[in-house]
CSV table of C-alpha atoms in Angstrom, one decimal:
chain,number,residue,atom,x,y,z
A,1,UNK,CA,25.7,-5.5,10.1
A,2,UNK,CA,24.2,-2.5,11.9
A,3,UNK,CA,27.5,-0.7,11.7
A,4,UNK,CA,27.6,-1.1,7.9
A,5,UNK,CA,23.9,-0.2,7.4
A,6,UNK,CA,23.7,3.0,5.3
A,7,UNK,CA,20.0,3.4,6.2
A,8,UNK,CA,20.6,3.1,10.0
A,9,UNK,CA,20.6,6.9,10.6
A,10,UNK,CA,17.0,7.1,9.3
A,11,UNK,CA,15.8,5.5,12.5
A,12,UNK,CA,16.3,8.9,14.2
A,13,UNK,CA,13.5,10.3,11.9
A,14,UNK,CA,10.9,8.2,13.8
A,15,UNK,CA,9.4,8.1,17.3
A,16,UNK,CA,10.3,4.7,18.7
A,17,UNK,CA,11.0,3.0,22.0
A,18,UNK,CA,12.8,-0.1,23.2
A,19,UNK,CA,10.3,-2.5,21.7
A,20,UNK,CA,11.2,-4.4,18.5
A,21,UNK,CA,8.5,-3.1,16.2
A,22,UNK,CA,7.8,-5.6,13.4
A,23,UNK,CA,4.3,-4.5,12.5
A,24,UNK,CA,5.0,-1.7,10.0
A,25,UNK,CA,3.3,-3.8,7.4
A,26,UNK,CA,0.1,-3.0,9.3
A,27,UNK,CA,0.8,0.5,10.7
A,28,UNK,CA,4.1,2.4,10.2
A,29,UNK,CA,5.9,4.1,13.0
A,30,UNK,CA,5.3,7.8,13.6
A,31,UNK,CA,7.8,10.1,11.8
A,32,UNK,CA,9.2,12.6,14.3
A,33,UNK,CA,8.3,15.7,12.3
A,34,UNK,CA,4.6,14.9,11.9
A,35,UNK,CA,3.3,16.2,15.3
A,36,UNK,CA,4.6,19.7,14.8
A,37,UNK,CA,3.3,19.8,11.3
A,38,UNK,CA,-0.2,18.7,12.4
A,39,UNK,CA,-0.1,21.2,15.2
A,40,UNK,CA,0.6,24.0,12.6
A,41,UNK,CA,-2.2,22.7,10.3
A,42,UNK,CA,-4.7,22.8,13.2
A,43,UNK,CA,-3.6,25.9,15.1
A,44,UNK,CA,-2.4,28.2,12.3
A,45,UNK,CA,-3.8,27.0,9.0
A,46,UNK,CA,-7.2,26.0,10.3
A,47,UNK,CA,-7.3,28.2,13.5
A,48,UNK,CA,-6.0,31.4,12.1
A,49,UNK,CA,-6.3,31.3,8.3
A,50,UNK,CA,-9.4,29.3,8.2
A,51,UNK,CA,-11.0,29.2,4.8
A,52,UNK,CA,-8.1,31.1,3.3
A,53,UNK,CA,-6.0,27.9,3.7
A,54,UNK,CA,-7.6,26.3,0.8
A,55,UNK,CA,-5.5,28.6,-1.4
A,56,UNK,CA,-2.9,30.1,0.9
A,57,UNK,CA,-1.9,26.8,2.5
A,58,UNK,CA,-2.3,24.7,-0.6
A,59,UNK,CA,-5.1,22.6,0.7
A,60,UNK,CA,-6.9,22.5,-2.6
A,61,UNK,CA,-3.9,21.1,-4.5
A,62,UNK,CA,-2.8,18.6,-1.8
A,63,UNK,CA,-4.2,15.4,-3.5
A,64,UNK,CA,-2.1,15.8,-6.6
A,65,UNK,CA,0.8,17.4,-4.9
A,66,UNK,CA,1.2,14.5,-2.4
A,67,UNK,CA,0.5,12.1,-5.2
A,68,UNK,CA,3.6,13.4,-6.9
A,69,UNK,CA,5.6,12.8,-3.7
A,70,UNK,CA,4.5,9.2,-3.7
A,71,UNK,CA,5.1,8.7,-7.4
A,72,UNK,CA,8.9,8.1,-7.3
A,73,UNK,CA,8.4,5.4,-4.6
A,74,UNK,CA,6.2,3.4,-7.0
A,75,UNK,CA,8.1,4.1,-10.2
A,76,UNK,CA,5.7,6.7,-11.7
A,77,UNK,CA,6.3,10.0,-13.3
A,78,UNK,CA,4.4,13.0,-11.9
A,79,UNK,CA,0.8,13.7,-12.8
A,80,UNK,CA,-0.5,10.2,-12.6
A,81,UNK,CA,-1.3,9.7,-8.9
A,82,UNK,CA,-4.0,11.4,-6.8
A,83,UNK,CA,-4.3,11.0,-3.0
A,84,UNK,CA,-7.6,10.6,-1.2
A,85,UNK,CA,-10.3,8.3,0.0
A,86,UNK,CA,-9.6,4.8,1.4
A,87,UNK,CA,-8.0,1.9,-0.4
A,88,UNK,CA,-11.4,0.2,-0.7
A,89,UNK,CA,-12.9,3.2,-2.4
A,90,UNK,CA,-10.0,3.5,-4.8
A,91,UNK,CA,-10.2,-0.2,-5.6
A,92,UNK,CA,-13.8,0.3,-6.6
A,93,UNK,CA,-13.0,3.4,-8.7
A,94,UNK,CA,-10.1,1.6,-10.4
A,95,UNK,CA,-11.9,-1.7,-11.1
A,96,UNK,CA,-15.2,-0.2,-12.4
A,97,UNK,CA,-13.0,2.3,-14.4
A,98,UNK,CA,-11.0,-0.6,-15.8
A,99,UNK,CA,-14.2,-2.5,-16.9
A,100,UNK,CA,-15.4,0.7,-18.7
A,101,UNK,CA,-12.0,1.1,-20.4
A,102,UNK,CA,-12.1,-2.5,-21.6
A,103,UNK,CA,-15.4,-2.2,-23.5
A,104,UNK,CA,-18.8,-3.8,-23.5
A,105,UNK,CA,-17.7,-6.9,-25.4
A,106,UNK,CA,-15.5,-8.2,-22.5
A,107,UNK,CA,-17.7,-9.7,-19.8
A,108,UNK,CA,-15.4,-11.3,-17.3
A,109,UNK,CA,-13.3,-9.9,-14.4
A,110,UNK,CA,-10.4,-11.9,-12.9
A,111,UNK,CA,-9.5,-11.4,-9.2
A,112,UNK,CA,-6.7,-12.7,-7.1
A,113,UNK,CA,-8.3,-15.7,-5.3
A,114,UNK,CA,-5.9,-15.1,-2.3
A,115,UNK,CA,-6.6,-11.4,-2.1
A,116,UNK,CA,-7.2,-9.3,1.0
A,117,UNK,CA,-11.0,-9.9,1.7
A,118,UNK,CA,-12.1,-6.3,0.9
A,119,UNK,CA,-10.7,-6.4,-2.6
A,120,UNK,CA,-12.7,-9.6,-3.2
A,121,UNK,CA,-15.8,-8.1,-1.8
A,122,UNK,CA,-15.5,-5.0,-4.0
A,123,UNK,CA,-14.6,-7.0,-7.0
A,124,UNK,CA,-17.8,-9.1,-6.6
A,125,UNK,CA,-19.9,-5.9,-6.2
A,126,UNK,CA,-18.2,-4.2,-9.1
A,127,UNK,CA,-18.7,-7.2,-11.4
A,128,UNK,CA,-22.4,-7.4,-10.4
A,129,UNK,CA,-22.9,-3.7,-10.9
A,130,UNK,CA,-21.3,-3.8,-14.4
A,131,UNK,CA,-23.0,-7.0,-15.5
A,132,UNK,CA,-19.7,-9.0,-15.6
A,133,UNK,CA,-18.9,-12.4,-14.3
A,134,UNK,CA,-16.3,-12.6,-11.5
A,135,UNK,CA,-13.7,-15.3,-11.7
A,136,UNK,CA,-11.3,-15.8,-8.8
A,137,UNK,CA,-7.9,-17.3,-9.8
A,138,UNK,CA,-4.5,-17.7,-8.2
A,139,UNK,CA,-2.0,-15.1,-9.6
A,140,UNK,CA,0.1,-17.9,-11.1
A,141,UNK,CA,-3.0,-19.1,-13.1
A,142,UNK,CA,-3.8,-15.7,-14.5
A,143,UNK,CA,-1.9,-16.1,-17.9
A,144,UNK,CA,-3.9,-19.3,-18.6
A,145,UNK,CA,-7.2,-17.8,-17.4
A,146,UNK,CA,-7.0,-14.7,-19.7
A,147,UNK,CA,-9.1,-14.7,-22.8
A,148,UNK,CA,-10.9,-12.3,-25.2
A,149,UNK,CA,-13.7,-12.2,-22.5
A,150,UNK,CA,-11.4,-10.7,-19.9
A,151,UNK,CA,-12.1,-7.1,-19.1
A,152,UNK,CA,-10.0,-6.4,-16.1
A,153,UNK,CA,-7.6,-8.2,-13.7
A,154,UNK,CA,-7.3,-7.2,-10.0
A,155,UNK,CA,-4.1,-8.5,-8.3
A,156,UNK,CA,-2.1,-7.9,-5.1
A,157,UNK,CA,1.6,-7.2,-5.6
A,158,UNK,CA,2.4,-8.9,-2.2
A,159,UNK,CA,0.2,-11.5,-0.5
A,160,UNK,CA,-0.9,-10.0,2.9
A,161,UNK,CA,-0.8,-13.4,4.6
A,162,UNK,CA,2.4,-15.0,3.3
A,163,UNK,CA,4.5,-12.1,2.1
A,164,UNK,CA,4.8,-13.7,-1.4
A,165,UNK,CA,5.7,-11.2,-4.0
A,166,UNK,CA,3.9,-11.8,-7.3
A,167,UNK,CA,5.5,-11.2,-10.7
A,168,UNK,CA,4.1,-7.8,-11.6
A,169,UNK,CA,6.1,-7.3,-14.8
A,170,UNK,CA,5.2,-10.6,-16.4
A,171,UNK,CA,1.6,-10.6,-15.2
A,172,UNK,CA,1.0,-7.1,-16.4
A,173,UNK,CA,2.5,-8.0,-19.8
A,174,UNK,CA,0.2,-11.0,-20.0
A,175,UNK,CA,-2.9,-8.9,-19.2
A,176,UNK,CA,-1.9,-6.3,-21.7
A,177,UNK,CA,-1.3,-8.9,-24.4
A,178,UNK,CA,-4.8,-10.3,-23.8
A,179,UNK,CA,-6.3,-6.8,-24.4
A,180,UNK,CA,-7.5,-6.5,-20.7
A,181,UNK,CA,-6.8,-3.8,-18.1
A,182,UNK,CA,-4.5,-4.4,-15.2
A,183,UNK,CA,-5.3,-3.2,-11.6
A,184,UNK,CA,-2.7,-3.7,-8.9
A,185,UNK,CA,-3.1,-3.3,-5.2
A,186,UNK,CA,0.3,-2.1,-3.8
A,187,UNK,CA,-0.6,-1.9,-0.1
A,188,UNK,CA,2.1,-4.4,0.9
A,189,UNK,CA,4.8,-3.3,-1.5
A,190,UNK,CA,4.9,0.5,-1.8
A,191,UNK,CA,7.7,1.8,0.3
A,192,UNK,CA,9.3,-1.6,0.8
A,193,UNK,CA,10.5,-2.5,-2.7
A,194,UNK,CA,10.6,-1.1,-6.3
A,195,UNK,CA,7.3,-1.3,-8.1
A,196,UNK,CA,7.9,0.2,-11.6
A,197,UNK,CA,4.4,1.2,-12.6
A,198,UNK,CA,5.5,3.2,-15.6
A,199,UNK,CA,8.3,0.9,-16.6
A,200,UNK,CA,6.1,-2.2,-16.7
A,201,UNK,CA,3.0,-0.6,-18.3
A,202,UNK,CA,0.6,-1.0,-15.3
A,203,UNK,CA,-2.8,0.5,-16.2
A,204,UNK,CA,-4.3,1.3,-12.8
A,205,UNK,CA,-3.0,0.9,-9.3
A,206,UNK,CA,-4.1,1.6,-5.7
A,207,UNK,CA,-2.4,1.6,-2.4
A,208,UNK,CA,-2.7,2.6,1.2
A,209,UNK,CA,-0.2,5.0,2.9
A,210,UNK,CA,-0.3,3.9,6.6
A,211,UNK,CA,2.0,0.8,6.2
A,212,UNK,CA,5.5,1.3,4.8
A,213,UNK,CA,4.7,4.9,3.9
A,214,UNK,CA,4.1,5.7,7.6
A,215,UNK,CA,1.2,8.1,7.0
A,216,UNK,CA,-0.7,7.3,10.2
A,217,UNK,CA,-3.8,5.4,11.1
A,218,UNK,CA,-6.5,5.8,8.4
A,219,UNK,CA,-4.3,8.0,6.3
A,220,UNK,CA,-5.7,8.5,2.8
A,221,UNK,CA,-4.9,6.0,0.0
A,222,UNK,CA,-4.0,6.8,-3.6
A,223,UNK,CA,-5.0,6.0,-7.2
A,224,UNK,CA,-2.6,5.7,-10.1
A,225,UNK,CA,-4.0,6.1,-13.6
A,226,UNK,CA,-1.5,5.6,-16.5
A,227,UNK,CA,-1.1,8.8,-18.4
A,228,UNK,CA,-2.2,7.2,-21.7
A,229,UNK,CA,-5.5,6.2,-20.2
A,230,UNK,CA,-6.4,9.4,-18.3
A,231,UNK,CA,-8.5,11.0,-21.0
A,232,UNK,CA,-10.6,7.8,-21.1
A,233,UNK,CA,-10.8,6.9,-17.4
A,234,UNK,CA,-14.4,7.1,-16.4
A,235,UNK,CA,-14.7,7.1,-12.7
A,236,UNK,CA,-17.9,5.6,-11.2
A,237,UNK,CA,-17.7,8.2,-8.4
A,238,UNK,CA,-17.9,11.6,-10.3
A,239,UNK,CA,-17.7,14.0,-7.4
A,240,UNK,CA,-17.5,17.8,-7.5
A,241,UNK,CA,-13.8,17.7,-6.8
A,242,UNK,CA,-13.1,15.8,-10.0
A,243,UNK,CA,-15.2,18.3,-12.1
A,244,UNK,CA,-13.4,20.4,-14.8
A,245,UNK,CA,-15.1,23.4,-13.1
A,246,UNK,CA,-15.5,22.4,-9.5
A,247,UNK,CA,-16.9,25.8,-8.5
A,248,UNK,CA,-19.0,26.2,-11.5
A,249,UNK,CA,-21.7,24.2,-9.7
A,250,UNK,CA,-23.0,23.0,-13.1
A,251,UNK,CA,-25.8,20.4,-13.4
A,252,UNK,CA,-23.9,18.4,-15.9
A,253,UNK,CA,-20.6,16.5,-15.2
A,254,UNK,CA,-17.5,17.2,-17.1
A,255,UNK,CA,-14.4,15.3,-15.8
A,256,UNK,CA,-11.2,17.2,-15.1
A,257,UNK,CA,-8.2,16.5,-17.2
A,258,UNK,CA,-5.5,14.1,-16.0
A,259,UNK,CA,-5.3,12.2,-12.8
A,260,UNK,CA,-7.6,14.8,-11.1
A,261,UNK,CA,-10.6,12.9,-12.4
A,262,UNK,CA,-9.8,10.3,-9.7
A,263,UNK,CA,-10.8,12.8,-7.0
A,264,UNK,CA,-14.3,12.6,-5.6
A,265,UNK,CA,-15.3,14.8,-2.6
A,266,UNK,CA,-13.6,17.3,-0.2
A,267,UNK,CA,-10.1,16.0,0.8
A,268,UNK,CA,-9.5,14.9,4.4
A,269,UNK,CA,-7.0,17.7,5.0
A,270,UNK,CA,-5.8,16.8,8.5
A,271,UNK,CA,-4.8,13.3,7.7
A,272,UNK,CA,-3.6,14.2,4.2
A,273,UNK,CA,-1.2,16.9,5.5
A,274,UNK,CA,0.1,14.5,8.2
A,275,UNK,CA,0.9,12.1,5.3
A,276,UNK,CA,2.7,14.8,3.4
A,277,UNK,CA,4.9,15.5,6.4
A,278,UNK,CA,5.5,11.8,6.9
A,279,UNK,CA,6.7,11.4,3.3
A,280,UNK,CA,9.6,13.8,4.0
A,281,UNK,CA,11.4,10.9,5.7
A,282,UNK,CA,12.0,9.6,2.2
A,283,UNK,CA,14.0,12.6,1.1
A,284,UNK,CA,17.3,11.3,-0.2
A,285,UNK,CA,16.4,7.6,0.3
A,286,UNK,CA,16.8,5.1,-2.5
A,287,UNK,CA,14.1,2.5,-2.9
A,288,UNK,CA,16.7,0.1,-4.2
A,289,UNK,CA,18.7,0.5,-1.0
A,290,UNK,CA,15.5,-0.1,1.0
A,291,UNK,CA,14.9,-3.3,-1.0
A,292,UNK,CA,18.4,-4.5,-0.4
A,293,UNK,CA,18.1,-4.0,3.3
A,294,UNK,CA,14.7,-5.6,3.4
A,295,UNK,CA,16.0,-8.8,1.9
A,296,UNK,CA,19.0,-8.8,4.2
A,297,UNK,CA,16.7,-8.3,7.2
A,298,UNK,CA,14.3,-11.1,6.3
A,299,UNK,CA,17.2,-13.4,5.3
A,300,UNK,CA,18.8,-12.8,8.7
A,301,UNK,CA,15.5,-13.3,10.6
A,302,UNK,CA,15.0,-16.7,8.9
A,303,UNK,CA,18.5,-17.6,9.8
A,304,UNK,CA,18.0,-16.7,13.4
A,305,UNK,CA,14.7,-18.4,13.6
A,306,UNK,CA,16.3,-21.6,12.4
A,307,UNK,CA,19.0,-21.3,15.0
A,308,UNK,CA,16.8,-20.3,18.0
A,309,UNK,CA,13.4,-21.8,17.6
A,310,UNK,CA,13.0,-25.5,18.6
A,311,UNK,CA,12.6,-27.8,15.6
A,312,UNK,CA,9.1,-28.3,14.3
A,313,UNK,CA,7.5,-25.4,16.2
A,314,UNK,CA,7.2,-23.1,13.2
A,315,UNK,CA,7.1,-23.3,9.5
A,316,UNK,CA,7.8,-20.4,7.2
A,317,UNK,CA,5.2,-19.9,4.5
A,318,UNK,CA,7.1,-17.0,3.0
A,319,UNK,CA,9.1,-17.8,-0.1
A,320,UNK,CA,12.9,-18.2,0.3
A,321,UNK,CA,13.6,-16.8,-3.2
A,322,UNK,CA,14.3,-13.1,-3.2
A,323,UNK,CA,12.2,-12.4,-6.3
A,324,UNK,CA,9.2,-14.0,-4.6
A,325,UNK,CA,9.4,-12.3,-1.3
A,326,UNK,CA,8.0,-9.0,0.0
A,327,UNK,CA,9.2,-7.4,3.2
A,328,UNK,CA,7.6,-9.7,5.7
A,329,UNK,CA,8.0,-13.2,7.1
A,330,UNK,CA,5.0,-15.3,7.9
A,331,UNK,CA,5.5,-18.3,10.2
A,332,UNK,CA,2.8,-21.0,10.6
A,333,UNK,CA,2.6,-21.7,14.3
A,334,UNK,CA,0.1,-23.6,16.5
A,335,UNK,CA,-1.8,-21.2,18.8
A,336,UNK,CA,-0.4,-18.2,16.9
A,337,UNK,CA,-2.6,-15.7,18.6
A,338,UNK,CA,-1.5,-16.6,22.1
A,339,UNK,CA,2.2,-16.8,21.0
A,340,UNK,CA,2.0,-13.3,19.5
A,341,UNK,CA,0.5,-12.1,22.8
A,342,UNK,CA,3.4,-13.4,24.7
A,343,UNK,CA,5.9,-11.9,22.2
A,344,UNK,CA,4.2,-8.5,22.6
A,345,UNK,CA,4.5,-8.8,26.4
A,346,UNK,CA,8.2,-9.2,26.0
A,347,UNK,CA,8.6,-6.3,23.7
A,348,UNK,CA,8.5,-7.9,20.2
A,349,UNK,CA,5.5,-6.5,18.3
A,350,UNK,CA,4.2,-8.3,15.3
A,351,UNK,CA,0.7,-9.6,14.5
A,352,UNK,CA,-1.1,-12.8,13.6
A,353,UNK,CA,-3.6,-13.8,11.0
A,354,UNK,CA,-6.3,-16.4,11.6
A,355,UNK,CA,-5.9,-19.2,12.2
A,356,UNK,CA,-2.2,-20.0,12.6
A,357,UNK,CA,0.1,-17.4,11.1
A,358,UNK,CA,2.6,-15.1,12.9
A,359,UNK,CA,3.4,-12.1,10.7
A,360,UNK,CA,6.6,-10.0,11.1
A,361,UNK,CA,6.9,-6.9,8.9
A,362,UNK,CA,10.4,-5.5,8.3
A,363,UNK,CA,10.5,-1.7,7.6
A,364,UNK,CA,14.1,-1.0,6.5
A,365,UNK,CA,13.9,2.7,7.4
A,366,UNK,CA,13.8,2.0,11.1
A,367,UNK,CA,14.4,-1.7,11.8
A,368,UNK,CA,18.0,-2.9,12.5
A,369,UNK,CA,19.7,-6.2,12.5
A,370,UNK,CA,20.2,-6.3,16.3
A,371,UNK,CA,16.4,-6.0,16.7
A,372,UNK,CA,15.9,-8.8,14.2
A,373,UNK,CA,18.2,-11.1,16.3
A,374,UNK,CA,16.4,-10.1,19.5
A,375,UNK,CA,13.0,-10.9,18.0
A,376,UNK,CA,14.0,-14.4,16.8
A,377,UNK,CA,15.7,-15.1,20.1
A,378,UNK,CA,12.6,-14.1,22.1
A,379,UNK,CA,10.4,-16.2,19.8
A,380,UNK,CA,12.7,-19.2,20.4
A,381,UNK,CA,12.4,-18.6,24.2
A,382,UNK,CA,8.6,-18.3,24.1
A,383,UNK,CA,8.2,-21.4,22.0
A,384,UNK,CA,10.8,-23.3,23.9
A,385,UNK,CA,9.0,-22.6,27.2
A,386,UNK,CA,5.6,-23.3,25.6
């Protein structure tokens, strides 16, 4: 399988060792060209050019330029994504902006009841600040929960615990048919599978860049605003960077045109340009090919787990069906934290989620089938000895 893998040569674009790294769904591996690029940013652009780099090195336009590099990976045309701030901040901007787009007569916000906790916290705060009622529902229940009261719906494309892939096309269509505004969190899907933001009519989306996009710890997130909504998108954080005349220093706020109104303050240049360098590993890479390999890797891992792990020691909570699976496998296991610790000691790096889930993320750009077999075999040995 490794010999027939068209993506196998991409592994050389990363800094890796002999460990089996299956935690790219938390922090992607370091692309090999990033250190030299960051060194140039620090020593030459900052150290020599200093303030001139805002224009001569393209610092000022980095948020939208890098957004256009991300756009093809999530199925978006250029001019709709801006990079900056954290995922949490962008969720806040998107959700409050969605409520404002929906209009005053809609007084309810739906949120994925199984969402990553921060999304839930921000949804509760945004609803309270805008005078809306927050209603947590399971993604599968969204179509029945929608009504004329619904202002916005915040959903995760892939469940961070189980790896379940939710049906973005049909759920987005249902939200649109109800007259509400869709907001999707792409943290666990962008860079692992096709998203199709433009194709499926998604209104707003956010995502991080340090998982499958390999941007580095704390690398800036991004905000997608569908082109047709940009002239009406009213960000709750109207910073000087999103002003139509950012250097006019006017007392009144006039939003910039296009996706730029998603900017807030001064961009975090060091991490942003590290991300730009990291995204170059995607040059010439097909997201469809990545998805095909992702499914093959996770299929093979489940097959190996069934063969190597003693019966009854683990239970997969990740869907078997390809159209319901992201790029991770989650196994329910007693004493999961201690088990993962022993796996890491033996060179198999994943993570666990409280209280009993082992998570293994499969990044097709640098994970091979031989590594998958090794990971399952070591898991079987650890649990067999346990």
